[in-house]
Coordinates of C-alpha atoms in Angstrom, one line a residue:
X15 CA -16.0 -12.8 -16.4
X16 CA -13.6 -11.8 -13.3
X17 CA -13.2 -14.5 -10.3
X18 CA -14.6 -14.1 -7.0
X19 CA -11.4 -16.0 -4.7
X20 CA -12.6 -16.3 -1.4
X21 CA -9.6 -15.9 1.4
X22 CA -7.5 -17.9 1.9
X23 CA -4.7 -17.8 4.7
X24 CA -1.0 -17.6 2.3
X25 CA 0.8 -13.8 1.3
X26 CA -1.8 -10.9 2.1
X27 CA -4.6 -13.3 4.2
X28 CA -6.5 -12.8 7.1
X29 CA -4.9 -14.4 9.7
X30 CA -3.0 -14.2 13.1
X31 CA -2.2 -10.0 14.7
X32 CA -2.8 -8.5 10.7
X33 CA -5.9 -9.8 10.3
X34 CA -6.9 -8.7 13.8
X35 CA -5.9 -5.2 13.3
X36 CA -7.7 -5.1 9.7
X37 CA -10.9 -5.8 10.9
X38 CA -10.7 -3.7 14.7
X39 CA -9.8 -0.5 12.1
X40 CA -11.3 -0.7 9.1
X41 CA -14.2 1.8 10.1
X42 CA -12.2 4.6 11.2
X43 CA -9.3 3.8 8.3
X44 CA -10.4 6.1 5.6
X45 CA -10.5 8.5 8.7
X46 CA -6.2 9.0 8.5
X47 CA -4.7 11.4 6.2
X48 CA -2.8 8.9 4.5
X49 CA -6.4 7.8 3.1
X50 CA -8.8 10.1 3.6
X51 CA -10.1 11.2 -0.4
X52 CA -11.2 15.3 0.1
X53 CA -6.9 15.7 1.3
X54 CA -4.4 17.4 -0.6
X55 CA -2.3 14.2 0.1
X56 CA -4.2 11.0 -1.6
X57 CA -4.5 13.3 -4.0
X58 CA -1.0 13.6 -4.9
X59 CA -0.2 10.4 -3.9
X60 CA -2.8 9.6 -7.2
X61 CA -1.2 11.3 -9.5
X62 CA 2.0 9.9 -8.7
X63 CA 1.0 5.8 -8.7
X64 CA -1.3 7.5 -12.3
X65 CA 2.3 9.2 -13.1
X66 CA 4.3 5.6 -13.2
X67 CA 1.5 3.2 -14.3
X68 CA 1.3 4.7 -17.7
X69 CA -2.7 3.1 -18.3
X70 CA -3.7 2.8 -21.1
X71 CA -7.1 2.7 -22.9
X72 CA -8.9 -1.1 -23.1
X73 CA -6.1 -2.0 -19.9
X74 CA -6.9 -3.7 -16.6
X75 CA -6.2 -2.6 -14.1
X76 CA -5.7 -4.7 -10.7
X77 CA -4.7 -2.6 -7.1
X78 CA -3.6 -5.9 -5.2
X79 CA -4.0 -5.2 -1.4
X80 CA -6.5 -2.0 -1.7
X81 CA -8.7 -2.5 1.6
X82 CA -11.5 -0.5 2.1
X83 CA -10.9 0.1 -2.1
X84 CA -11.9 3.9 -1.4
X85 CA -7.6 4.9 -3.1
X86 CA -9.5 1.8 -6.2
X87 CA -12.3 4.1 -6.6
X88 CA -10.4 7.1 -7.0
X89 CA -7.3 5.8 -9.6
X90 CA -11.1 4.3 -10.6
X91 CA -12.8 7.4 -11.6
X92 CA -9.0 9.1 -12.4
X93 CA -8.9 7.1 -14.8
X94 CA -12.1 6.9 -16.0
X95 CA -12.6 10.8 -16.9
X96 CA -9.3 11.1 -18.4
X97 CA -9.1 7.6 -21.3
X98 CA -13.0 6.8 -21.8
X99 CA -12.7 4.0 -19.7
X100 CA -10.7 1.3 -17.4
X101 CA -11.5 -1.2 -15.3
X102 CA -9.7 -1.0 -12.4
X103 CA -10.7 -4.1 -9.9
X104 CA -10.2 -4.0 -6.0
X105 CA -8.3 -7.6 -4.7
X106 CA -8.6 -7.4 -0.8
X107 CA -8.4 -9.7 1.5
X108 CA -10.1 -9.1 4.6
X109 CA -13.6 -9.2 4.6
X110 CA -14.0 -6.1 7.3
X111 CA -12.0 -4.0 5.1
X112 CA -13.7 -5.0 1.3
X113 CA -16.7 -4.6 2.9
X114 CA -16.5 -0.7 2.7
X115 CA -15.5 -0.4 -0.4
X116 CA -19.5 0.0 -1.4
X117 CA -19.2 3.1 0.2
X118 CA -17.3 4.5 -2.2
X119 CA -18.1 3.3 -6.3
X120 CA -21.0 1.0 -6.5
X121 CA -18.9 0.1 -10.2
X122 CA -16.3 -1.0 -8.8
X123 CA -15.7 -4.8 -8.6
X124 CA -14.5 -6.0 -6.0
X125 CA -12.3 -10.2 -5.0
X126 CA -11.9 -10.9 -1.6
X127 CA -9.2 -13.2 -2.0
X128 CA -6.1 -12.9 -1.0
X129 CA -3.1 -12.7 -3.9
X130 CA -2.1 -16.0 -4.9
X131 CA -5.7 -17.5 -5.1
X132 CA -6.3 -14.6 -7.3
X133 CA -3.7 -14.9 -9.5
X134 CA -4.1 -19.0 -9.2
X135 CA -7.7 -18.2 -10.4
X136 CA -6.9 -15.0 -13.3
X137 CA -3.7 -15.6 -15.1
X138 CA -3.0 -13.1 -17.4
X139 CA -5.8 -10.7 -16.0
X140 CA -4.3 -7.5 -16.1
X141 CA -2.1 -4.4 -17.2
X142 CA -1.4 -2.7 -14.8
X143 CA -1.6 -4.2 -10.8
X144 CA -1.0 -1.7 -7.9
X145 CA 0.3 -2.5 -4.4
X146 CA -0.3 0.4 -2.9
X147 CA 1.6 0.4 0.5
X148 CA 1.6 -3.7 0.4
X149 CA 4.8 -5.0 -0.5
X150 CA 6.6 -4.3 3.8
X151 CA 2.5 -8.0 3.9
X152 CA 4.8 -10.1 1.6
X153 CA 6.9 -11.6 3.9
X154 CA 10.1 -13.1 3.4
X155 CA 12.2 -15.7 1.2
X156 CA 10.2 -18.5 0.5
X157 CA 7.0 -16.2 1.2
X158 CA 7.7 -13.1 -1.0
X159 CA 8.7 -15.5 -3.9
X160 CA 5.6 -16.4 -4.0
X161 CA 4.5 -14.0 -3.8
X162 CA 6.4 -12.8 -6.9
X163 CA 5.8 -14.8 -9.0
X164 CA 1.7 -15.1 -8.4
X165 CA 2.4 -11.5 -9.2
X166 CA 4.5 -12.4 -12.7
X167 CA 0.7 -14.4 -13.2
X168 CA -1.0 -12.0 -13.2
X169 CA 0.6 -9.6 -15.4
X170 CA 0.3 -9.7 -19.5
X171 CA 3.5 -9.7 -21.4
X172 CA 4.9 -6.2 -21.0
X173 CA 2.3 -5.7 -18.1
X174 CA 3.7 -3.3 -15.7
X175 CA 3.6 -3.8 -11.6
X176 CA 3.7 -0.7 -9.1
X177 CA 4.6 -0.9 -6.2
X178 CA 4.3 1.7 -3.5
X179 CA 5.5 2.1 -0.1
X180 CA 7.8 4.0 1.7
X181 CA 11.9 3.2 3.6
X182 CA 13.4 1.6 6.6
X183 CA 14.2 5.3 8.4
X184 CA 10.7 7.1 7.6
X185 CA 10.6 10.8 8.7
X186 CA 7.5 10.1 10.9
X187 CA 7.3 11.9 14.4
X188 CA 7.3 7.8 15.4
X189 CA 7.5 7.0 19.2
X190 CA 11.1 5.4 20.2
X191 CA 9.1 1.9 20.4
X192 CA 7.1 2.1 17.6
X193 CA 10.0 3.1 15.5
X194 CA 11.7 -0.2 15.8
X195 CA 8.4 -1.8 15.2
X196 CA 8.4 0.0 11.2
X197 CA 12.5 -1.3 11.3
X198 CA 11.4 -4.3 12.1
X199 CA 8.7 -5.0 9.5
X200 CA 10.0 -3.1 5.9
X201 CA 12.4 -4.2 3.8
X202 CA 14.6 -0.6 2.0
X203 CA 13.8 -0.5 -1.9
X204 CA 16.4 -0.7 -2.8
X205 CA 16.4 -4.7 -1.4
X206 CA 12.9 -5.6 -2.6
X207 CA 13.7 -4.5 -6.4
X208 CA 16.9 -6.4 -6.5
X209 CA 14.2 -9.5 -5.6
X210 CA 12.0 -8.4 -8.7
X211 CA 14.8 -7.9 -11.0
X212 CA 16.3 -11.3 -11.0
X213 CA 12.5 -12.8 -10.8
X214 CA 12.8 -11.5 -14.1
X215 CA 11.5 -8.1 -14.3
X216 CA 12.8 -4.7 -15.7
X217 CA 13.1 -2.4 -12.8
X218 CA 13.2 0.8 -12.1
X219 CA 12.6 3.1 -8.4
X220 CA 11.4 6.8 -7.8
X221 CA 11.8 8.4 -5.2
X222 CA 8.8 11.0 -5.0
X223 CA 8.5 13.4 -1.9
X224 CA 5.5 15.7 0.1
X225 CA 5.8 17.2 2.6
X226 CA 3.1 16.6 5.8
X227 CA 1.4 18.7 8.1
X228 CA -1.1 19.2 10.8
X229 CA -1.8 19.0 14.4
X230 CA -0.1 16.9 17.2
X231 CA -3.4 15.8 19.1
X232 CA -4.0 15.0 15.4
X233 CA -1.3 12.6 15.3
X234 CA -1.4 11.1 18.8
X235 CA -5.5 10.2 18.0
X236 CA -4.1 7.8 15.1
X237 CA -1.4 6.8 17.2
X238 CA -3.8 5.7 19.9
X239 CA -6.3 4.4 16.3
X240 CA -3.2 1.8 15.6
X241 CA -3.4 3.6 11.6
X242 CA -0.5 1.5 10.7
X243 CA 0.2 -2.2 10.7
X244 CA 3.2 -1.8 13.1
X245 CA 1.5 -0.3 15.6
X246 CA -0.6 -4.1 15.9
X247 CA 2.4 -5.8 18.2
X248 CA 2.6 -3.1 20.5
X249 CA 1.0 -3.2 23.9
X250 CA -1.7 -0.8 25.3
X251 CA 1.2 0.3 28.3
X252 CA 3.5 0.2 24.9
X253 CA 0.5 2.6 23.0
X254 CA 0.4 5.0 26.2
X255 CA 3.7 5.5 27.0
X256 CA 4.2 6.2 23.5
X257 CA 1.4 8.9 23.7
X258 CA 2.9 10.3 27.5
X259 CA 6.1 10.7 24.3
X260 CA 4.8 12.3 22.2
X261 CA 3.1 14.7 24.4
X262 CA 6.5 15.4 26.1
X263 CA 8.9 15.9 22.5
X264 CA 6.5 16.8 19.4
X265 CA 5.2 20.0 18.8
X266 CA 2.2 21.3 18.8
X267 CA 2.4 22.2 14.8
X268 CA 3.9 17.8 14.0
X269 CA 6.1 18.3 10.3
X270 CA 7.7 15.7 8.4
X271 CA 8.0 14.7 4.9
X272 CA 6.3 11.9 2.7
X273 CA 9.2 10.2 1.0
X274 CA 7.7 7.1 -1.6
X275 CA 9.5 5.3 -3.5
X276 CA 7.6 4.2 -6.4
X277 CA 9.2 0.7 -7.3
X278 CA 8.5 -0.1 -11.0
X279 CA 8.8 -3.4 -12.9
X280 CA 8.1 -4.3 -16.0
X281 CA 7.1 -7.9 -16.8
X282 CA 9.5 -7.9 -20.6
X283 CA 7.7 -8.7 -24.2
X284 CA 10.3 -11.6 -24.1
X285 CA 12.8 -12.8 -21.5
X286 CA 16.4 -11.0 -20.5
X287 CA 17.3 -8.5 -17.5
X288 CA 16.7 -4.6 -17.9
X289 CA 16.0 -1.8 -16.2
X290 CA 14.1 1.2 -16.5

């Protein structure tokens, strides 16, 4: 049986401004174009994730930090359709997020837990782990290393970890202060990849690109809703100034490339560094 763990305040835990942020945005989270399950971007992401996960029949897949479970439910459905059966588990520390998982799937297994707590209670739990847009929440130094060690513990030998992240210099039409906040919160994927390689994973990095277009008004509203955690540290006055900047500087239709980096890290059957 899969463990039911309580959230704790370590890695990806319910603490500080990020906890408050995700509690606040939970109700509108799935409406954002980046998480709208009816939109083409999310279905493109699903295909990319499935391609890199290389899931096989009988595998258990963990979606660590999967939020409301909307994408996790799509992944579960996709794998069940193509593999006949898939055990997909949503592991999410935010109670506000995971409480909505039942809206997306009645069969999805869920654990309200942070990464370290879950790993301690479920060593060797999975053949596949997905980290979709969450690695930047792992902190740095000892905190990041603790997360890497926990992921190693969760994976069975030969298991595969897929990390979806984005470049430090994105193409999003951020206003200047939001762009600065974004850069403060992320590393270049190559930096994270090196850390996993040093831990013993066999690592490869793959770039995927998808063109996105939307009305400026939609992008402005998403910004007002603080749809990403890079907006969490900003004061209301900074958001207001940013909205004014976007109204003055962005075209009526906003177009940009969604550039995603997939760090694919395999835990070897036997120790030994290599590259995928």
